[in-house]
């Protein structure tokens, strides 16, 4: 993928999407998928993973990715803000159910996957723990991600329990869905988010997701830290990619 620099992107019209360069960050991959499925063109802008990104902070007041910037509107960084933008700007089948009960359930389910305190938020602690152990406390204190996410190794046991509980819940949901989709009878944003975020549990094969070996090893921290998971979770992911998304992933 060819990226614009922050300086080049600032004065461009339309939609600019800040993404972590050269890695399949799940929040960014989900945002890319939403815009693709909704037929929305965007300009990718490079963010340095785990870096301080001062030029990006100066422009958007945010260090992380993804960040969606449409025309002169305020930057959007939360998953629901980005989903709402995709729904507003896009065309074709909606990724948000028309039925109110389904819609409320879908938003809650995505938050359990991608929201603060959800699956990915907690899974990231297992990955940060690898960095903490490798670097030592003094060096780790200089890592902006460890500070930003208030890393504390004492929080890992309850996070493990929460992750396992959620994966069991999601497994049951998948196994009881006659439609094959997590919500309603067609593809929704919940399926997209699980497909992209499942890489943190079991990465797609290298030929489909050509991530650096170091990142693949780091992402393995989650699966190695829990007491297993059901194959249905990955089977659902593979079905969504085969039917609706694009492989190999490009980042």
PDB file of C-alpha atoms in Angstrom:
ATOM      1  CA  UNK A   1       0.000   0.000   0.000  1.00  0.00           C
ATOM      2  CA  UNK A   2       1.272   3.456  -0.898  1.00  0.00           C
ATOM      3  CA  UNK A   3       0.921   5.998   1.899  1.00  0.00           C
ATOM      4  CA  UNK A   4       0.865   9.762   1.995  1.00  0.00           C
ATOM      5  CA  UNK A   5       2.927  11.527   4.608  1.00  0.00           C
ATOM      6  CA  UNK A   6       1.106  13.662   7.139  1.00  0.00           C
ATOM      7  CA  UNK A   7       2.416  16.832   5.508  1.00  0.00           C
ATOM      8  CA  UNK A   8       1.153  15.735   2.082  1.00  0.00           C
ATOM      9  CA  UNK A   9      -2.214  14.600   3.417  1.00  0.00           C
ATOM     10  CA  UNK A  10      -3.132  17.738   5.313  1.00  0.00           C
ATOM     11  CA  UNK A  11      -4.335  19.732   2.326  1.00  0.00           C
ATOM     12  CA  UNK A  12      -5.917  16.901   0.381  1.00  0.00           C
ATOM     13  CA  UNK A  13      -9.705  16.907  -0.077  1.00  0.00           C
ATOM     14  CA  UNK A  14     -12.050  14.055   0.707  1.00  0.00           C
ATOM     15  CA  UNK A  15     -11.391  11.242   3.133  1.00  0.00           C
ATOM     16  CA  UNK A  16      -7.951  10.591   4.591  1.00  0.00           C
ATOM     17  CA  UNK A  17      -7.424   7.490   6.694  1.00  0.00           C
ATOM     18  CA  UNK A  18      -4.421   7.318   8.999  1.00  0.00           C
ATOM     19  CA  UNK A  19      -3.166   3.733   9.283  1.00  0.00           C
ATOM     20  CA  UNK A  20      -0.301   1.931  10.998  1.00  0.00           C
ATOM     21  CA  UNK A  21       2.212   1.425   8.246  1.00  0.00           C
ATOM     22  CA  UNK A  22       3.348  -2.129   7.365  1.00  0.00           C
ATOM     23  CA  UNK A  23       1.293  -3.886  10.070  1.00  0.00           C
ATOM     24  CA  UNK A  24      -2.312  -5.189  10.040  1.00  0.00           C
ATOM     25  CA  UNK A  25      -3.534  -3.203  13.036  1.00  0.00           C
ATOM     26  CA  UNK A  26      -7.027  -4.603  13.694  1.00  0.00           C
ATOM     27  CA  UNK A  27      -8.700  -1.241  14.272  1.00  0.00           C
ATOM     28  CA  UNK A  28      -7.227   0.049  11.020  1.00  0.00           C
ATOM     29  CA  UNK A  29      -8.018  -3.105   9.053  1.00  0.00           C
ATOM     30  CA  UNK A  30     -11.620  -2.957  10.225  1.00  0.00           C
ATOM     31  CA  UNK A  31     -11.872   0.700   9.197  1.00  0.00           C
ATOM     32  CA  UNK A  32     -10.434  -0.117   5.760  1.00  0.00           C
ATOM     33  CA  UNK A  33     -12.937  -2.949   5.363  1.00  0.00           C
ATOM     34  CA  UNK A  34     -15.873  -0.738   6.317  1.00  0.00           C
ATOM     35  CA  UNK A  35     -14.962   1.871   3.711  1.00  0.00           C
ATOM     36  CA  UNK A  36     -14.311  -0.770   1.050  1.00  0.00           C
ATOM     37  CA  UNK A  37     -17.625  -2.513   1.660  1.00  0.00           C
ATOM     38  CA  UNK A  38     -19.401   0.842   1.556  1.00  0.00           C
ATOM     39  CA  UNK A  39     -17.618   1.819  -1.712  1.00  0.00           C
ATOM     40  CA  UNK A  40     -15.804   4.827  -0.254  1.00  0.00           C
ATOM     41  CA  UNK A  41     -12.464   5.969  -1.635  1.00  0.00           C
ATOM     42  CA  UNK A  42      -9.839   7.244   0.797  1.00  0.00           C
ATOM     43  CA  UNK A  43      -6.223   8.333   0.880  1.00  0.00           C
ATOM     44  CA  UNK A  44      -4.080   6.228   3.246  1.00  0.00           C
ATOM     45  CA  UNK A  45      -1.791   8.229   5.532  1.00  0.00           C
ATOM     46  CA  UNK A  46       1.154   6.654   7.333  1.00  0.00           C
ATOM     47  CA  UNK A  47       1.407   6.357  11.110  1.00  0.00           C
ATOM     48  CA  UNK A  48       4.453   4.818  12.771  1.00  0.00           C
ATOM     49  CA  UNK A  49       3.314   2.007  15.088  1.00  0.00           C
ATOM     50  CA  UNK A  50       4.291   2.580  18.736  1.00  0.00           C
ATOM     51  CA  UNK A  51       5.961   5.852  17.733  1.00  0.00           C
ATOM     52  CA  UNK A  52       5.317   9.284  19.121  1.00  0.00           C
ATOM     53  CA  UNK A  53       4.260  10.632  15.687  1.00  0.00           C
ATOM     54  CA  UNK A  54       4.629  14.332  16.560  1.00  0.00           C
ATOM     55  CA  UNK A  55       3.481  15.556  13.135  1.00  0.00           C
ATOM     56  CA  UNK A  56       0.331  13.478  13.415  1.00  0.00           C
ATOM     57  CA  UNK A  57      -0.334  14.744  16.942  1.00  0.00           C
ATOM     58  CA  UNK A  58       0.099  18.328  15.771  1.00  0.00           C
ATOM     59  CA  UNK A  59      -2.433  17.772  12.996  1.00  0.00           C
ATOM     60  CA  UNK A  60      -5.025  15.613  14.733  1.00  0.00           C
ATOM     61  CA  UNK A  61      -4.121  15.696  18.464  1.00  0.00           C
ATOM     62  CA  UNK A  62      -3.887  11.899  18.312  1.00  0.00           C
ATOM     63  CA  UNK A  63      -0.870   9.570  18.125  1.00  0.00           C
ATOM     64  CA  UNK A  64      -2.512   6.281  17.256  1.00  0.00           C
ATOM     65  CA  UNK A  65      -4.256   4.887  14.194  1.00  0.00           C
ATOM     66  CA  UNK A  66      -6.755   4.681  12.689  1.00  0.00           C
ATOM     67  CA  UNK A  67      -7.889   8.265  12.326  1.00  0.00           C
ATOM     68  CA  UNK A  68     -10.486   9.169   9.715  1.00  0.00           C
ATOM     69  CA  UNK A  69     -10.412  12.764   8.489  1.00  0.00           C
ATOM     70  CA  UNK A  70     -13.161  13.820   6.132  1.00  0.00           C
ATOM     71  CA  UNK A  71     -12.852  17.263   4.545  1.00  0.00           C
ATOM     72  CA  UNK A  72     -12.680  19.826   7.369  1.00  0.00           C
ATOM     73  CA  UNK A  73     -14.646  17.794   9.886  1.00  0.00           C
ATOM     74  CA  UNK A  74     -13.187  16.810  13.261  1.00  0.00           C
ATOM     75  CA  UNK A  75     -10.917  13.735  13.310  1.00  0.00           C
ATOM     76  CA  UNK A  76     -12.695  10.464  14.052  1.00  0.00           C
ATOM     77  CA  UNK A  77     -10.781   7.920  16.138  1.00  0.00           C
ATOM     78  CA  UNK A  78     -13.362   5.727  17.895  1.00  0.00           C
ATOM     79  CA  UNK A  79     -14.682   2.654  16.121  1.00  0.00           C
ATOM     80  CA  UNK A  80     -18.298   3.839  16.225  1.00  0.00           C
ATOM     81  CA  UNK A  81     -17.405   7.262  14.841  1.00  0.00           C
ATOM     82  CA  UNK A  82     -15.696   5.580  11.910  1.00  0.00           C
ATOM     83  CA  UNK A  83     -18.595   3.188  11.349  1.00  0.00           C
ATOM     84  CA  UNK A  84     -21.060   6.094  11.425  1.00  0.00           C
ATOM     85  CA  UNK A  85     -18.962   7.956   8.854  1.00  0.00           C
ATOM     86  CA  UNK A  86     -18.861   4.912   6.568  1.00  0.00           C
ATOM     87  CA  UNK A  87     -22.624   4.598   6.803  1.00  0.00           C
ATOM     88  CA  UNK A  88     -23.140   8.282   6.036  1.00  0.00           C
ATOM     89  CA  UNK A  89     -20.766   8.539   3.101  1.00  0.00           C
ATOM     90  CA  UNK A  90     -21.196   5.102   1.566  1.00  0.00           C
ATOM     91  CA  UNK A  91     -23.556   3.320  -0.765  1.00  0.00           C
ATOM     92  CA  UNK A  92     -24.872  -0.199  -1.189  1.00  0.00           C
ATOM     93  CA  UNK A  93     -26.007  -2.587   1.556  1.00  0.00           C
ATOM     94  CA  UNK A  94     -25.786  -1.095   5.024  1.00  0.00           C
ATOM     95  CA  UNK A  95     -23.525  -2.709   7.591  1.00  0.00           C
ATOM     96  CA  UNK A  96     -25.877  -1.632  10.387  1.00  0.00           C
ATOM     97  CA  UNK A  97     -29.101  -3.629  10.879  1.00  0.00           C
ATOM     98  CA  UNK A  98     -32.382  -1.809  10.318  1.00  0.00           C
ATOM     99  CA  UNK A  99     -34.017  -3.678  13.167  1.00  0.00           C
ATOM    100  CA  UNK A 100     -33.510  -1.725  16.396  1.00  0.00           C
ATOM    101  CA  UNK A 101     -32.925  -4.749  18.625  1.00  0.00           C
ATOM    102  CA  UNK A 102     -30.366  -6.161  16.183  1.00  0.00           C
ATOM    103  CA  UNK A 103     -28.708  -2.757  15.889  1.00  0.00           C
ATOM    104  CA  UNK A 104     -28.373  -2.317  19.629  1.00  0.00           C
ATOM    105  CA  UNK A 105     -27.015  -5.840  19.983  1.00  0.00           C
ATOM    106  CA  UNK A 106     -24.510  -5.312  17.159  1.00  0.00           C
ATOM    107  CA  UNK A 107     -23.130  -2.118  18.658  1.00  0.00           C
ATOM    108  CA  UNK A 108     -22.710  -3.815  22.028  1.00  0.00           C
ATOM    109  CA  UNK A 109     -21.004  -6.812  20.442  1.00  0.00           C
ATOM    110  CA  UNK A 110     -18.510  -4.682  18.547  1.00  0.00           C
ATOM    111  CA  UNK A 111     -17.741  -2.789  21.733  1.00  0.00           C
ATOM    112  CA  UNK A 112     -16.956  -6.096  23.429  1.00  0.00           C
ATOM    113  CA  UNK A 113     -14.475  -6.768  20.611  1.00  0.00           C
ATOM    114  CA  UNK A 114     -12.973  -3.351  19.883  1.00  0.00           C
ATOM    115  CA  UNK A 115     -13.983  -0.980  22.658  1.00  0.00           C
ATOM    116  CA  UNK A 116     -12.019   0.154  25.667  1.00  0.00           C
ATOM    117  CA  UNK A 117     -11.933  -2.742  28.100  1.00  0.00           C
ATOM    118  CA  UNK A 118     -12.996  -5.194  25.392  1.00  0.00           C
ATOM    119  CA  UNK A 119     -11.282  -8.222  23.886  1.00  0.00           C
ATOM    120  CA  UNK A 120      -8.583  -6.425  21.939  1.00  0.00           C
ATOM    121  CA  UNK A 121      -7.889  -3.901  24.680  1.00  0.00           C
ATOM    122  CA  UNK A 122      -7.285  -6.723  27.133  1.00  0.00           C
ATOM    123  CA  UNK A 123      -5.438  -8.908  24.618  1.00  0.00           C
ATOM    124  CA  UNK A 124      -3.003  -6.078  24.030  1.00  0.00           C
ATOM    125  CA  UNK A 125      -1.904  -6.350  27.660  1.00  0.00           C
ATOM    126  CA  UNK A 126      -0.589  -9.852  26.975  1.00  0.00           C
ATOM    127  CA  UNK A 127       1.418  -8.450  24.078  1.00  0.00           C
ATOM    128  CA  UNK A 128       2.672  -5.517  26.110  1.00  0.00           C
ATOM    129  CA  UNK A 129       3.686  -7.982  28.786  1.00  0.00           C
ATOM    130  CA  UNK A 130       6.074  -9.623  26.306  1.00  0.00           C
ATOM    131  CA  UNK A 131       7.655  -6.245  25.634  1.00  0.00           C
ATOM    132  CA  UNK A 132       7.829  -5.471  29.325  1.00  0.00           C
ATOM    133  CA  UNK A 133       9.576  -8.767  30.079  1.00  0.00           C
ATOM    134  CA  UNK A 134      11.987  -8.340  27.176  1.00  0.00           C
ATOM    135  CA  UNK A 135      12.927  -4.726  27.893  1.00  0.00           C
ATOM    136  CA  UNK A 136      12.848  -4.547  31.664  1.00  0.00           C
ATOM    137  CA  UNK A 137      11.103  -1.908  33.705  1.00  0.00           C
ATOM    138  CA  UNK A 138      13.505   0.961  33.003  1.00  0.00           C
ATOM    139  CA  UNK A 139      13.430   0.593  29.222  1.00  0.00           C
ATOM    140  CA  UNK A 140       9.723  -0.176  29.225  1.00  0.00           C
ATOM    141  CA  UNK A 141       9.022   3.139  30.927  1.00  0.00           C
ATOM    142  CA  UNK A 142      10.141   4.845  27.694  1.00  0.00           C
ATOM    143  CA  UNK A 143       7.684   2.917  25.552  1.00  0.00           C
ATOM    144  CA  UNK A 144       4.706   5.233  24.899  1.00  0.00           C
ATOM    145  CA  UNK A 145       2.256   2.346  24.535  1.00  0.00           C
ATOM    146  CA  UNK A 146       3.048   0.936  27.975  1.00  0.00           C
ATOM    147  CA  UNK A 147       2.439   4.324  29.523  1.00  0.00           C
ATOM    148  CA  UNK A 148      -0.617   5.180  27.440  1.00  0.00           C
ATOM    149  CA  UNK A 149      -2.407   1.946  28.252  1.00  0.00           C
ATOM    150  CA  UNK A 150      -1.368   2.090  31.906  1.00  0.00           C
ATOM    151  CA  UNK A 151       0.239  -1.320  31.715  1.00  0.00           C
ATOM    152  CA  UNK A 152       0.210  -3.255  34.973  1.00  0.00           C
ATOM    153  CA  UNK A 153       1.072  -6.951  34.999  1.00  0.00           C
ATOM    154  CA  UNK A 154      -1.249  -7.452  37.989  1.00  0.00           C
ATOM    155  CA  UNK A 155      -4.204  -6.752  35.685  1.00  0.00           C
ATOM    156  CA  UNK A 156      -3.482  -9.763  33.477  1.00  0.00           C
ATOM    157  CA  UNK A 157      -5.248 -12.551  35.462  1.00  0.00           C
ATOM    158  CA  UNK A 158      -8.681 -10.861  35.492  1.00  0.00           C
ATOM    159  CA  UNK A 159      -8.211  -9.897  31.845  1.00  0.00           C
ATOM    160  CA  UNK A 160      -7.545 -13.548  31.001  1.00  0.00           C
ATOM    161  CA  UNK A 161     -10.808 -14.539  32.652  1.00  0.00           C
ATOM    162  CA  UNK A 162     -12.696 -11.814  30.807  1.00  0.00           C
ATOM    163  CA  UNK A 163     -11.236 -12.812  27.432  1.00  0.00           C
ATOM    164  CA  UNK A 164     -12.042 -16.488  27.931  1.00  0.00           C
ATOM    165  CA  UNK A 165     -15.582 -15.654  28.983  1.00  0.00           C
ATOM    166  CA  UNK A 166     -16.148 -13.489  25.928  1.00  0.00           C
ATOM    167  CA  UNK A 167     -14.691 -16.039  23.507  1.00  0.00           C
ATOM    168  CA  UNK A 168     -16.995 -18.695  24.969  1.00  0.00           C
ATOM    169  CA  UNK A 169     -19.956 -16.342  24.530  1.00  0.00           C
ATOM    170  CA  UNK A 170     -18.995 -15.531  20.946  1.00  0.00           C
ATOM    171  CA  UNK A 171     -18.504 -19.216  20.138  1.00  0.00           C
ATOM    172  CA  UNK A 172     -22.012 -19.984  21.342  1.00  0.00           C
ATOM    173  CA  UNK A 173     -23.382 -17.097  19.307  1.00  0.00           C
ATOM    174  CA  UNK A 174     -21.687 -18.354  16.125  1.00  0.00           C
ATOM    175  CA  UNK A 175     -22.838 -21.929  16.614  1.00  0.00           C
ATOM    176  CA  UNK A 176     -26.479 -20.968  17.044  1.00  0.00           C
ATOM    177  CA  UNK A 177     -26.759 -18.590  14.078  1.00  0.00           C
ATOM    178  CA  UNK A 178     -28.631 -20.221  11.188  1.00  0.00           C
ATOM    179  CA  UNK A 179     -27.824 -17.281   8.910  1.00  0.00           C
ATOM    180  CA  UNK A 180     -24.098 -17.714   9.412  1.00  0.00           C
ATOM    181  CA  UNK A 181     -23.780 -14.073  10.453  1.00  0.00           C
ATOM    182  CA  UNK A 182     -23.399 -12.684  13.940  1.00  0.00           C
ATOM    183  CA  UNK A 183     -26.409 -10.366  13.731  1.00  0.00           C
ATOM    184  CA  UNK A 184     -29.458 -10.563  11.508  1.00  0.00           C
ATOM    185  CA  UNK A 185     -29.543 -12.371   8.191  1.00  0.00           C
ATOM    186  CA  UNK A 186     -26.729 -10.596   6.342  1.00  0.00           C
ATOM    187  CA  UNK A 187     -23.250  -9.214   6.783  1.00  0.00           C
ATOM    188  CA  UNK A 188     -22.978  -6.539   9.468  1.00  0.00           C
ATOM    189  CA  UNK A 189     -20.165  -4.511  10.937  1.00  0.00           C
ATOM    190  CA  UNK A 190     -19.953  -7.056  13.774  1.00  0.00           C
ATOM    191  CA  UNK A 191     -18.786  -9.734  11.321  1.00  0.00           C
ATOM    192  CA  UNK A 192     -16.242  -7.314   9.876  1.00  0.00           C
ATOM    193  CA  UNK A 193     -14.827  -6.424  13.271  1.00  0.00           C
ATOM    194  CA  UNK A 194     -14.543 -10.026  14.389  1.00  0.00           C
ATOM    195  CA  UNK A 195     -12.875 -11.043  11.111  1.00  0.00           C
ATOM    196  CA  UNK A 196     -10.235  -8.329  11.472  1.00  0.00           C
ATOM    197  CA  UNK A 197      -9.717  -8.656  15.213  1.00  0.00           C
ATOM    198  CA  UNK A 198      -9.498 -12.455  15.175  1.00  0.00           C
ATOM    199  CA  UNK A 199      -5.956 -12.018  13.857  1.00  0.00           C
ATOM    200  CA  UNK A 200      -5.020 -11.205  17.445  1.00  0.00           C
ATOM    201  CA  UNK A 201      -6.228 -14.674  18.444  1.00  0.00           C
ATOM    202  CA  UNK A 202      -4.999 -16.674  15.462  1.00  0.00           C
ATOM    203  CA  UNK A 203      -3.323 -14.744  12.627  1.00  0.00           C
ATOM    204  CA  UNK A 204      -4.203 -15.568   9.055  1.00  0.00           C
ATOM    205  CA  UNK A 205      -1.482 -17.571   7.277  1.00  0.00           C
ATOM    206  CA  UNK A 206       1.558 -15.641   6.116  1.00  0.00           C
ATOM    207  CA  UNK A 207       0.553 -15.822   2.446  1.00  0.00           C
ATOM    208  CA  UNK A 208      -2.755 -14.156   3.326  1.00  0.00           C
ATOM    209  CA  UNK A 209      -1.437 -11.773   5.978  1.00  0.00           C
ATOM    210  CA  UNK A 210       2.259 -11.073   5.327  1.00  0.00           C
ATOM    211  CA  UNK A 211       3.065  -9.505   8.684  1.00  0.00           C
ATOM    212  CA  UNK A 212       6.575  -9.284  10.137  1.00  0.00           C
ATOM    213  CA  UNK A 213       7.695 -12.402  12.034  1.00  0.00           C
ATOM    214  CA  UNK A 214       8.208 -10.333  15.178  1.00  0.00           C
ATOM    215  CA  UNK A 215       4.591  -9.173  15.137  1.00  0.00           C
ATOM    216  CA  UNK A 216       3.275 -12.669  14.414  1.00  0.00           C
ATOM    217  CA  UNK A 217       5.205 -13.886  17.443  1.00  0.00           C
ATOM    218  CA  UNK A 218       3.872 -11.054  19.594  1.00  0.00           C
ATOM    219  CA  UNK A 219       0.297 -11.721  18.550  1.00  0.00           C
ATOM    220  CA  UNK A 220       0.801 -15.318  19.579  1.00  0.00           C
ATOM    221  CA  UNK A 221       0.894 -14.117  23.184  1.00  0.00           C
ATOM    222  CA  UNK A 222      -2.898 -14.108  23.454  1.00  0.00           C
ATOM    223  CA  UNK A 223      -3.528 -17.692  22.356  1.00  0.00           C
ATOM    224  CA  UNK A 224      -0.607 -18.865  24.483  1.00  0.00           C
ATOM    225  CA  UNK A 225      -2.017 -17.131  27.562  1.00  0.00           C
ATOM    226  CA  UNK A 226      -5.546 -18.525  27.580  1.00  0.00           C
ATOM    227  CA  UNK A 227      -6.940 -22.022  28.027  1.00  0.00           C
ATOM    228  CA  UNK A 228      -7.762 -22.635  24.386  1.00  0.00           C
ATOM    229  CA  UNK A 229     -10.580 -21.520  22.092  1.00  0.00           C
ATOM    230  CA  UNK A 230     -13.099 -23.134  19.780  1.00  0.00           C
ATOM    231  CA  UNK A 231     -12.331 -23.624  16.064  1.00  0.00           C
ATOM    232  CA  UNK A 232     -15.736 -22.089  15.228  1.00  0.00           C
ATOM    233  CA  UNK A 233     -14.273 -18.648  15.942  1.00  0.00           C
ATOM    234  CA  UNK A 234     -11.705 -18.999  13.180  1.00  0.00           C
ATOM    235  CA  UNK A 235     -14.074 -20.800  10.815  1.00  0.00           C
ATOM    236  CA  UNK A 236     -16.408 -17.803  11.018  1.00  0.00           C
ATOM    237  CA  UNK A 237     -13.505 -15.441  10.323  1.00  0.00           C
ATOM    238  CA  UNK A 238     -12.427 -17.458   7.289  1.00  0.00           C
ATOM    239  CA  UNK A 239     -15.983 -17.491   5.932  1.00  0.00           C
ATOM    240  CA  UNK A 240     -16.298 -13.706   6.202  1.00  0.00           C
ATOM    241  CA  UNK A 241     -12.994 -13.157   4.409  1.00  0.00           C
ATOM    242  CA  UNK A 242     -13.903 -15.642   1.676  1.00  0.00           C
ATOM    243  CA  UNK A 243     -17.334 -14.117   1.045  1.00  0.00           C
ATOM    244  CA  UNK A 244     -16.837 -10.425   1.634  1.00  0.00           C
ATOM    245  CA  UNK A 245     -13.254  -9.255   2.214  1.00  0.00           C
ATOM    246  CA  UNK A 246     -10.015  -9.290   0.251  1.00  0.00           C
ATOM    247  CA  UNK A 247      -7.009 -11.553   0.591  1.00  0.00           C
ATOM    248  CA  UNK A 248      -4.123 -11.263   0.786  1.00  0.00           C
ATOM    249  CA  UNK A 249      -4.326  -8.334   3.187  1.00  0.00           C
ATOM    250  CA  UNK A 250      -2.415  -5.288   2.067  1.00  0.00           C
ATOM    251  CA  UNK A 251      -0.920  -2.903   4.580  1.00  0.00           C
TER     252      UNK A 251
END
